[in-house]
Short mmCIF file of C-alpha atoms in Angstrom, two decimals:
data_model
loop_
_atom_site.label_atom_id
_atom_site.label_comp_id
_atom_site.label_asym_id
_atom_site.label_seq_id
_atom_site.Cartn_x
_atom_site.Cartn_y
_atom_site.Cartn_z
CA UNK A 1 3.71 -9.50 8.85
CA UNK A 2 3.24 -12.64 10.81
CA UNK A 3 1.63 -12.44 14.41
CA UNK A 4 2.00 -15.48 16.61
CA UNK A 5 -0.17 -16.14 18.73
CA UNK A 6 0.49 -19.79 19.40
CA UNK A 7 0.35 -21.25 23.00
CA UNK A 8 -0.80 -17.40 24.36
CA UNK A 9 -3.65 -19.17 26.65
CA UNK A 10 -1.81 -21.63 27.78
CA UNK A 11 0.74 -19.36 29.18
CA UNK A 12 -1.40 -16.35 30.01
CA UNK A 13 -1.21 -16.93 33.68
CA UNK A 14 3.02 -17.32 33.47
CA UNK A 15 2.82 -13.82 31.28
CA UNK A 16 0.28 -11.96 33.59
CA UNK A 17 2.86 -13.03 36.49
CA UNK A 18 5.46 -11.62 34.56
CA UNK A 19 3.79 -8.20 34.01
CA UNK A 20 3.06 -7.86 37.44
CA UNK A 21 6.15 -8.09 38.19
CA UNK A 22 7.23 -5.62 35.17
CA UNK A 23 4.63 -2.77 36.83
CA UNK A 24 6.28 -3.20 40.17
CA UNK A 25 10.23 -2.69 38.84
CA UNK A 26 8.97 0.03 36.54
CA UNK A 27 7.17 2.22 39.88
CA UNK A 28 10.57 1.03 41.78
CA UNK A 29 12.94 2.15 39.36
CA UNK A 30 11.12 4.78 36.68
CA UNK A 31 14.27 6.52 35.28
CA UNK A 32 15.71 3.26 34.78
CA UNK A 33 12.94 2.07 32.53
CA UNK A 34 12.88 5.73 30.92
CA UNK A 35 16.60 6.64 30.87
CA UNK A 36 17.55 8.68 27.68
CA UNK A 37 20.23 7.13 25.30
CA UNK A 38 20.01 9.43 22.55
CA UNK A 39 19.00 13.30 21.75
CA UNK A 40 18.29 14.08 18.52
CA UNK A 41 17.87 18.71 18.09
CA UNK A 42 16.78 18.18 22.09
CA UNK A 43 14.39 15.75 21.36
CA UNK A 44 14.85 12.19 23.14
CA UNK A 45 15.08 8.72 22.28
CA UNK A 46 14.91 6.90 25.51
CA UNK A 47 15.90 2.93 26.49
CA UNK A 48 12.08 2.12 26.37
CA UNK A 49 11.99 3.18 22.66
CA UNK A 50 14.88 1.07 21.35
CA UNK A 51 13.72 -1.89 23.63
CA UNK A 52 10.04 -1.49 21.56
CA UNK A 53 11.58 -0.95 18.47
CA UNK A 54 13.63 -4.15 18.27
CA UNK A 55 10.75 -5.80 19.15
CA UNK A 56 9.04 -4.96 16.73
CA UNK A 57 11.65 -5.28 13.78
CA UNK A 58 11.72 -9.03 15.05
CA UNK A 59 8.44 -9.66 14.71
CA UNK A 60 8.42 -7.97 11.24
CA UNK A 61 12.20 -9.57 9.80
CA UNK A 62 12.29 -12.46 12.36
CA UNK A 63 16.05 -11.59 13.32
CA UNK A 64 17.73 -10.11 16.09
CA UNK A 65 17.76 -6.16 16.11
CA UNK A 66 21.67 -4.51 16.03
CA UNK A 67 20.76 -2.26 18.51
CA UNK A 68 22.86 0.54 16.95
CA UNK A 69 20.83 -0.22 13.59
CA UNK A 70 17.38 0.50 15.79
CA UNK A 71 18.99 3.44 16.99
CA UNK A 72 19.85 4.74 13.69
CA UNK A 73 16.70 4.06 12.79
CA UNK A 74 14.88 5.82 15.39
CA UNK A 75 17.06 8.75 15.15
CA UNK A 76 16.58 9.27 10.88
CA UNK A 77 12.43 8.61 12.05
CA UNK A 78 12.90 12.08 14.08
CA UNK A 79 15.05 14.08 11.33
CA UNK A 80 12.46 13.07 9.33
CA UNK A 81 9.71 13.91 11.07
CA UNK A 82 11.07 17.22 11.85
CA UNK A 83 11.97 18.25 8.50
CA UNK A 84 8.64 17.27 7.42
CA UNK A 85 6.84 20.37 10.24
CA UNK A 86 9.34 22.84 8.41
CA UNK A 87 7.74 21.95 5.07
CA UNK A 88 3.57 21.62 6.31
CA UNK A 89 3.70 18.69 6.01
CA UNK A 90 2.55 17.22 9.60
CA UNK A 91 -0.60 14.06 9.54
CA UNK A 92 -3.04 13.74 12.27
CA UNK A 93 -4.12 11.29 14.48
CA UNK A 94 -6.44 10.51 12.50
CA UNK A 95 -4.75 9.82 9.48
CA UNK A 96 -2.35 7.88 11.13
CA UNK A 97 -5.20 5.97 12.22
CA UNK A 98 -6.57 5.57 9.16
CA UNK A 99 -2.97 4.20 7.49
CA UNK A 100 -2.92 2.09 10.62
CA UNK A 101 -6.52 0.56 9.63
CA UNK A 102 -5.40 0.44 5.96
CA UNK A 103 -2.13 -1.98 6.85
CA UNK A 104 -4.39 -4.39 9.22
CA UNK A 105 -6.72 -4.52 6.05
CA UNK A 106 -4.40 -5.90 3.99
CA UNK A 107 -3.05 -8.63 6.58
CA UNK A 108 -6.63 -8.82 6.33
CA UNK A 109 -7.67 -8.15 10.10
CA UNK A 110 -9.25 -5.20 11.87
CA UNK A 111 -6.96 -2.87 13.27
CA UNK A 112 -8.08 -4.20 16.97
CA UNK A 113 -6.80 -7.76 16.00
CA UNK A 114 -3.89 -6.29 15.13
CA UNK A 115 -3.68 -4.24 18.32
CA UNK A 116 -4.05 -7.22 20.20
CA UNK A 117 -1.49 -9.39 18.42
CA UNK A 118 1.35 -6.27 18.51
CA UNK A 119 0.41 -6.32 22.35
CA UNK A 120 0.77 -9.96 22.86
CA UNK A 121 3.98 -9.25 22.10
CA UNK A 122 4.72 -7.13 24.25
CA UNK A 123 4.70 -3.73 21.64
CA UNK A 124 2.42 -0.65 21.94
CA UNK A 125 0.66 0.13 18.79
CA UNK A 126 2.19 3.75 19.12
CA UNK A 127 5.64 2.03 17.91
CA UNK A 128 4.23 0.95 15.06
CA UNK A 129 2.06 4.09 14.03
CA UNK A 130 5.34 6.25 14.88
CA UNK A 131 6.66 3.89 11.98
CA UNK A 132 3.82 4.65 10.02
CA UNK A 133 4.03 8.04 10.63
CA UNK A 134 7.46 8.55 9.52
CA UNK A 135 7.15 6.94 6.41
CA UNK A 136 4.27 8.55 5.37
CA UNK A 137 5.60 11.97 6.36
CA UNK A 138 8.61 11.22 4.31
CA UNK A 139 7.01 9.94 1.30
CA UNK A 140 5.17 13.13 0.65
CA UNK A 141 8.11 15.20 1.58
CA UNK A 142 10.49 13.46 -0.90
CA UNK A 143 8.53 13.35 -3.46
CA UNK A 144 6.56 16.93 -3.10
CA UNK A 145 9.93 18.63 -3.16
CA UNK A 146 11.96 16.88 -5.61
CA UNK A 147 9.12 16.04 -8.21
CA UNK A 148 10.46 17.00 -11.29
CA UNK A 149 14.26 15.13 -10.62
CA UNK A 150 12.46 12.29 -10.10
CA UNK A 151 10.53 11.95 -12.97
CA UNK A 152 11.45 9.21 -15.46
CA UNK A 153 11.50 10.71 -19.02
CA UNK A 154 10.27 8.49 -22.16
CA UNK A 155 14.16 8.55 -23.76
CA UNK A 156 15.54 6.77 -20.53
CA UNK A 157 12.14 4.44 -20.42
CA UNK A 158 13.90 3.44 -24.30
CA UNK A 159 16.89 3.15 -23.50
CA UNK A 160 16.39 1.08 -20.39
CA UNK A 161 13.42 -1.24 -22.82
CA UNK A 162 16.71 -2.04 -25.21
CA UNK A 163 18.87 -3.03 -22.61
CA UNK A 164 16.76 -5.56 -20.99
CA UNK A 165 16.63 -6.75 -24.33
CA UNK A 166 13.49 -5.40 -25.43
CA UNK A 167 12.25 -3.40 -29.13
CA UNK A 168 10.91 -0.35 -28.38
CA UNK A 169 9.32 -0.78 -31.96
CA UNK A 170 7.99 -3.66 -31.17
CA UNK A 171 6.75 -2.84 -27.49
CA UNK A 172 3.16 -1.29 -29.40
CA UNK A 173 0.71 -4.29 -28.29
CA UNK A 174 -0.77 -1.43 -25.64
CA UNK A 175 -4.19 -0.22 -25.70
CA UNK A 176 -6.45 1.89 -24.30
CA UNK A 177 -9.85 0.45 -23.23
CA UNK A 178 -12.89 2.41 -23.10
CA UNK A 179 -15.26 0.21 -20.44
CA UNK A 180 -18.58 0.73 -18.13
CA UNK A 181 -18.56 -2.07 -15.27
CA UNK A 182 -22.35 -3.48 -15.13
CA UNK A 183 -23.56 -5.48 -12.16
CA UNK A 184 -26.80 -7.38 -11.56
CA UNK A 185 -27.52 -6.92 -7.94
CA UNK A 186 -27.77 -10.20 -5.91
CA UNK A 187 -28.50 -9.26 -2.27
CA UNK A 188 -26.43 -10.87 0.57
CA UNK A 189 -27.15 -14.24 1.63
CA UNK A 190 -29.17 -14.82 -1.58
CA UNK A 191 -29.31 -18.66 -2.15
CA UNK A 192 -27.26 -20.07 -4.77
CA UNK A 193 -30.57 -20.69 -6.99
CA UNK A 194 -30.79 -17.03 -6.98
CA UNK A 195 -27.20 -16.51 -7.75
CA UNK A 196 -27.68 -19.04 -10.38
CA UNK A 197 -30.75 -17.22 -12.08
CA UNK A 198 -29.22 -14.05 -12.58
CA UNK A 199 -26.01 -15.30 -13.80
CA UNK A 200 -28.30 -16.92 -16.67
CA UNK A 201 -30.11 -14.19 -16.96
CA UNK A 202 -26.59 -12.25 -17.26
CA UNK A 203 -25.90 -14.52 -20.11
CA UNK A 204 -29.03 -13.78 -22.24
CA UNK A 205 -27.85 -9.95 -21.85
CA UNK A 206 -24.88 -10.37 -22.92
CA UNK A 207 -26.16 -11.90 -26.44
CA UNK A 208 -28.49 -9.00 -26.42
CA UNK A 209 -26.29 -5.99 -26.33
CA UNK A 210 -24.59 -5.26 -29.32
CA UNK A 211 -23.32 -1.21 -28.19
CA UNK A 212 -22.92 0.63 -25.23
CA UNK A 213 -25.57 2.74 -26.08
CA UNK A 214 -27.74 -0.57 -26.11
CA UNK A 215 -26.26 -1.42 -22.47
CA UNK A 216 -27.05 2.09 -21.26
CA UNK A 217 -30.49 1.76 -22.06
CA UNK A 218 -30.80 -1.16 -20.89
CA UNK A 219 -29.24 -1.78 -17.54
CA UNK A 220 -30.15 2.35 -16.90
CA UNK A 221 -34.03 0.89 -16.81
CA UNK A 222 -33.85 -2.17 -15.29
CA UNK A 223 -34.57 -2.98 -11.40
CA UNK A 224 -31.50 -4.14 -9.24
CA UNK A 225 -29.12 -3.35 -12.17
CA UNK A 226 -26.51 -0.77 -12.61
CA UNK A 227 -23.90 0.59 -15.31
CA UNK A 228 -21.56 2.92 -13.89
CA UNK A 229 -19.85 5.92 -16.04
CA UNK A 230 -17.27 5.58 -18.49
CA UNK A 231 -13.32 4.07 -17.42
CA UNK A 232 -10.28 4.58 -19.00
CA UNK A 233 -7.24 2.61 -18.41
CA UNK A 234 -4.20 1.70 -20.51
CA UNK A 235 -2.84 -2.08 -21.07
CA UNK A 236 -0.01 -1.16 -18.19
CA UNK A 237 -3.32 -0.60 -15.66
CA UNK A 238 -4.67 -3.69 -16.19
CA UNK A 239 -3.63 -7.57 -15.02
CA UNK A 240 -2.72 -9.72 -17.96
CA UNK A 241 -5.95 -11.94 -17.30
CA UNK A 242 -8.56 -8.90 -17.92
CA UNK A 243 -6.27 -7.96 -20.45
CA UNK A 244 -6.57 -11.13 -22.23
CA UNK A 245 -10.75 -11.02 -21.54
CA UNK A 246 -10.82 -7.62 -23.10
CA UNK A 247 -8.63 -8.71 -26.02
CA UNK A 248 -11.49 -11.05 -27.04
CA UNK A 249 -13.89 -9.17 -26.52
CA UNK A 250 -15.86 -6.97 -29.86
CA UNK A 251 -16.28 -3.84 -29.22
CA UNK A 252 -19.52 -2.82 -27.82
CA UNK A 253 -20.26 -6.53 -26.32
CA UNK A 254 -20.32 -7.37 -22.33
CA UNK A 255 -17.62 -9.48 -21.09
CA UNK A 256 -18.39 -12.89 -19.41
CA UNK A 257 -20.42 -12.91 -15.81
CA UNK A 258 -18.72 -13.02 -12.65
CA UNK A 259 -20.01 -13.46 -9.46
CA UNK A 260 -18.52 -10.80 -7.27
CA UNK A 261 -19.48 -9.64 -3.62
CA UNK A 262 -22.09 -7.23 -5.32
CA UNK A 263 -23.76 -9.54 -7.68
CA UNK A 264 -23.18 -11.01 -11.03
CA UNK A 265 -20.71 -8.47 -12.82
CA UNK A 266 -19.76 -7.97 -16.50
CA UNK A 267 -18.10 -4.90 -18.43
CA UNK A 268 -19.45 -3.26 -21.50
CA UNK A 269 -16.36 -2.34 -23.90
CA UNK A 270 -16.81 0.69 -25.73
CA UNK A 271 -13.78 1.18 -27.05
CA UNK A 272 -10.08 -0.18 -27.77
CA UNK A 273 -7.35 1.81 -29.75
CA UNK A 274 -3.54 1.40 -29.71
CA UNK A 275 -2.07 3.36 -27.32
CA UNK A 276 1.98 4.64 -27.08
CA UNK A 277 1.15 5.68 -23.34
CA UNK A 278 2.67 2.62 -22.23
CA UNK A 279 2.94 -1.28 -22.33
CA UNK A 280 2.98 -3.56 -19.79
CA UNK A 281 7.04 -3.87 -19.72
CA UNK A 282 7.71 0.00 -20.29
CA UNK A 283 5.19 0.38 -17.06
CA UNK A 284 7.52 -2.05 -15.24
CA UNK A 285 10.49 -0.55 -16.29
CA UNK A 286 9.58 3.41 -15.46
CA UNK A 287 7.83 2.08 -12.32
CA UNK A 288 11.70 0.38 -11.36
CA UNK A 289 13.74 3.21 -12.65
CA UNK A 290 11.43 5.68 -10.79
CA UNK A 291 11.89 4.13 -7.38
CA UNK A 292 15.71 4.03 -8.01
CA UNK A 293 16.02 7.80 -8.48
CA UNK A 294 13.48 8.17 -5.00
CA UNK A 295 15.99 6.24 -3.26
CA UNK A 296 18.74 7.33 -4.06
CA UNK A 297 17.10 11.50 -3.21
CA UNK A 298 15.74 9.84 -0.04
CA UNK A 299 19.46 8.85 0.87
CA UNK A 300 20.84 11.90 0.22
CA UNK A 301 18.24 14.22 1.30
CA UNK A 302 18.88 12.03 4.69
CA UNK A 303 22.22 12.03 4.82
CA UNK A 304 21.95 16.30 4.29
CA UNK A 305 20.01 16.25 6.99
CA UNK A 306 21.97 14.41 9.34
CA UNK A 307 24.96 16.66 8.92
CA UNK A 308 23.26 19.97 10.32
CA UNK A 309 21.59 17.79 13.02
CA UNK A 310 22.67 18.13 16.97
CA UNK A 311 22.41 13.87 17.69
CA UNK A 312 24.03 13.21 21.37
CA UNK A 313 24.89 9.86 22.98
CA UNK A 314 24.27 9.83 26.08
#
């Protein structure tokens, strides 16, 4: 999601002058601003909604809203919402809040830059959490009710393999690594001669350990160091890169030093066997065919809904 913010300054005083006049039409003419265009089971979706919502799909798709789409849209948000109470399943404040914090983390600002930017543009962060809320609401509702439909056996994982041209036979390169993250602690604003000493110093551990048992012992006793508990993941969990590392890597022996936000990092392997879990492509496959099937029960379960509901134009 891109936030412009471009020339804001520079025409704050034109904008402020603008919203002053905004406050005085909306105290002159309140029903106007409020007036109700749809009901949805008694519950309304006023002008002031749609206007916020198309705002806020054109900052998100940068194209002008179909008003009847937004409408559509905010009427399937309340079905959904609804038929969400009927099942338990109702979030807080809070954890909308907290999904609201999560999606400003990854554009990689706090959630009070992002308040500022949706406000810039004239949107109230409630449009967008009401977004937020009704997807997450959904999500859980979908997928809580119609878990086992949805479910992508290992047959139709096949099946699908050979048609994109795959061999299932030959799809066994997965593996299952056995690993225990190690870090040397390097404290904050260390210089980089200290950064630089304990990646060497990384490096003469590395030729020292020849087990796990040996890096247990080792990293257990010794001052700003840590080796945390056991991890298993499968070839599908991990990126091709640490795949590749790992591949190299004999068992029992630390992987090359990194310098991470916590220190100078490496991973004991303690153990890699073949593995018919899954493979890289069978992941990607299941992963697609699984979000087909929720789809296509989200549609439906929608369009289920929409018959028994009482939606009004006003």
């Amino acid at each position: 999601m891109t936030m412009t913010t471009k020339s804001f300054h520079r025409l704050s005083p034109l904008i402020l002058g603008c919203a002053a006049g905004l406050v005085l039409l909306a105290g002159a003419s309140p029903s106007r601003a409020q007036s109700v265009a749809v009901m949805v089971n008694g519950d309304p979706i006023t002008s002031y909604d749609i206007e916020q919502r198309s705002k806020l799909n054109f900052l998100t798709t940068h194209k002008p809203a179909d008003r009847q789409q937004v409408i559509n849209e905010l009427i399937d948000e309340k079905l959904k919402i609804k038929e969400a109470k009927k099942y338990g399943v109702d979030p807080t404040s809070s954890d909308i809040d907290q999904a609201y914090a999560a999606m400003s983390g990854r554009m990689r600002i706090s959630p009070e830059q992002l308040t500022k930017s949706l406000e810039i543009q004239g949107i109230r962060p409630d449009t967008l959490k009401s977004r937020i809320k009704a997807d997450m609401v959904w999500t859980s509702l979908v997928r809580g009710r119609y878990k086992e439909s949805l479910q992508v056996g290992e047959k139709e994982v096949a099946a699908a393999v050979q048609l994109s041209g795959g061999d299932v036979k030959q799809e066994g390169d997965a593996f299952e690594y056995k690993m225990q993250p190690v870090v040397l602690v390097v404290p904050r604003g260390s210089a980089p001669d200290a950064i630089e000493t304990r990646q060497k110093e990384a490096e003469t551990l590395r030729n020292r350990v020849q087990s796990c048992a040996e890096a247990n012992a080792l990293f257990k006793s010794m001052p700003n160091a840590a080796i945390r508990d056991i991890v298993t993941r499968t070839s599908a969990d991990i990126p091709a890169v640490l795949r590749e590392v790992l591949d190299k890597t004999p068992i029992g022996h630390l992987t090359a030093p990194e310098v991470t936000k916590q220190g100078v990092e490496m991973v004991a392997l303690c153990g890699r066997q073949p593995t018919t879990i899954d493979t890289p492509k069978k992941r990607e496959i299941r992963d697609k065919m699984y979000a087909e099937k929720y789809l296509a029960k989200s549609n439906w379960y929608l369009q289920e809904i929409r018959k028994a509901a009482m939606i009004e134009y006003r």
